[in-house]
Amino acid sequence: MLLVYNGRLITRGEENRLIENGCVAIENGLIKDVGETTHLRKLYPDAEAIDAKGGLIMPGLINAHNHIYSAFARGMSINGYSPQNFLEILDGLWWNIDRHMNLEDTYWSAMATYLACIKNGCTTVFDHHASYGGIRESLFAIAKAAKELGVRTSLCYEVSDRDGEAKMKEAVAENVEFIRHCASDDTDMLKGMMGLHASFTLSDDTLTLCREQTPENIGFHIHVAEGMADVYDSLKKYGKRVINRLYDHDLLGPQTVTGHCIHVNGIEMDIIKETSTMVVHNPQSNMGNAVGIPPCMEMMKRGILLGLGTDGFTQDMFESEKVANVIHKHVLCDPNAAWGEVPQMLFTNNALIANRSFGTKLGTLEPGAAADIIVCDYDPPTPITAGNCDGHIVFGLCGRDVVTTIINGVVKMKDRELIGIDEAAIMAKCREQSAALAKRINS
């Protein structure tokens, strides 16, 4: 048994309590008990113990939409790349990178990403992968990295027609094989979905094939209306907007994650709500690509399950929360916007999204939930309560304040020291691999 004690413990979940001198007891990968430090240390006197040193004890963070393959883009310079719009960003940068990625690139980009997740307190990741230079076994390469570093993850491969029919079918097959693999995995640490790029790179025949190849209990992870080009393409070719098209192909539903949904109208939001489809907001990526900001406040009012992701921009979910908090105030010219909605996305809705895929309860510190726990070095300058802790977090924390990360009951980082992980060796190999990738791209 392991105790994490002597911290201000935020439970989240339905009660969302703050225990001033809190303690959480961990056994067999699950939370066994939550309470006051003195009581639990007396109750479990022989347990191993980690002193939170007065910091915040919280559930591990969840990233509901990520791109591992973007890890090696940092600092990369591509000859002739000077994009003027979103489509040129996609083709000149992201599709250029993924067309040159092999399995080694995929594995090491996953190692770099999951390492950053641990250091930033992100314990569960929903990733949307593309590596058209090496499709087959790519999800298994990522899963290998996830297992080695111990991060809970949901994976899919980005099906697209952009590189031809043969590669599209290979991408579908990769998803199918990985979904079957996950069905036989009983750890509840690995899940598979059917990944799709965006409507404008997917023919009706491809959507039909993906629907036919996907088991009924498995959802789709798809980019939706990230740019207006996606909307225009759907209207021009099919006479309907993107969400309507996906609905007609039976791709929506409570297991499906739609990333972005920037350019959706009221009817599309009605369909999303009625089908219980999930949406994930990615504020930094949207701003960086200059594609706009989704109507998040309206989605929340309509009761849509809206979570928060990074789209590969960062692995620091606190950073994404800060950006989401201010961008909606700016866009709506309303200083009162997003105070409650953005923390709900990150701390409540991301857990609800994750719990539609994973069997063990995530995103809360309560008996029976997964022992995915972080400790943050934070000494509040003003009183902190369950009612105002979100204000403390958005202004007081960033990913580097995470000092201890525990996933599935295993200590992955303690006092900022990674446990059983050779960070220097991993990063050295990543630099070597990413340099070779950049050379191939520019050759």
Coordinates of N, CA and C in Angstrom, one line a residue, residues 7 24 35 204 298 317 324 348 433:
G7 N -1.1 17.1 2.2 CA -1.3 18.0 1.2 C -2.8 18.5 1.2
V24 N -4.4 10.2 0.5 CA -5.0 9.2 -0.3 C -4.2 7.9 -0.2
G35 N -8.9 10.6 2.9 CA -9.3 11.2 4.1 C -8.3 12.2 4.7
D204 N -17.0 9.4 -49.7 CA -18.2 8.6 -49.1 C -17.8 7.1 -49.0
E298 N -21.7 28.4 -26.1 CA -23.0 27.9 -26.6 C -23.1 26.4 -26.5
M317 N -1.6 20.6 -19.7 CA -3.0 20.9 -19.7 C -3.3 22.2 -18.9
A324 N -7.5 28.8 -22.9 CA -9.0 28.7 -23.1 C -9.7 29.7 -22.2
T348 N -13.9 18.0 -15.2 CA -15.1 17.2 -15.2 C -15.4 16.5 -16.5
Q433 N 17.0 10.9 -33.7 CA 16.0 10.5 -34.6 C 15.3 11.6 -35.3

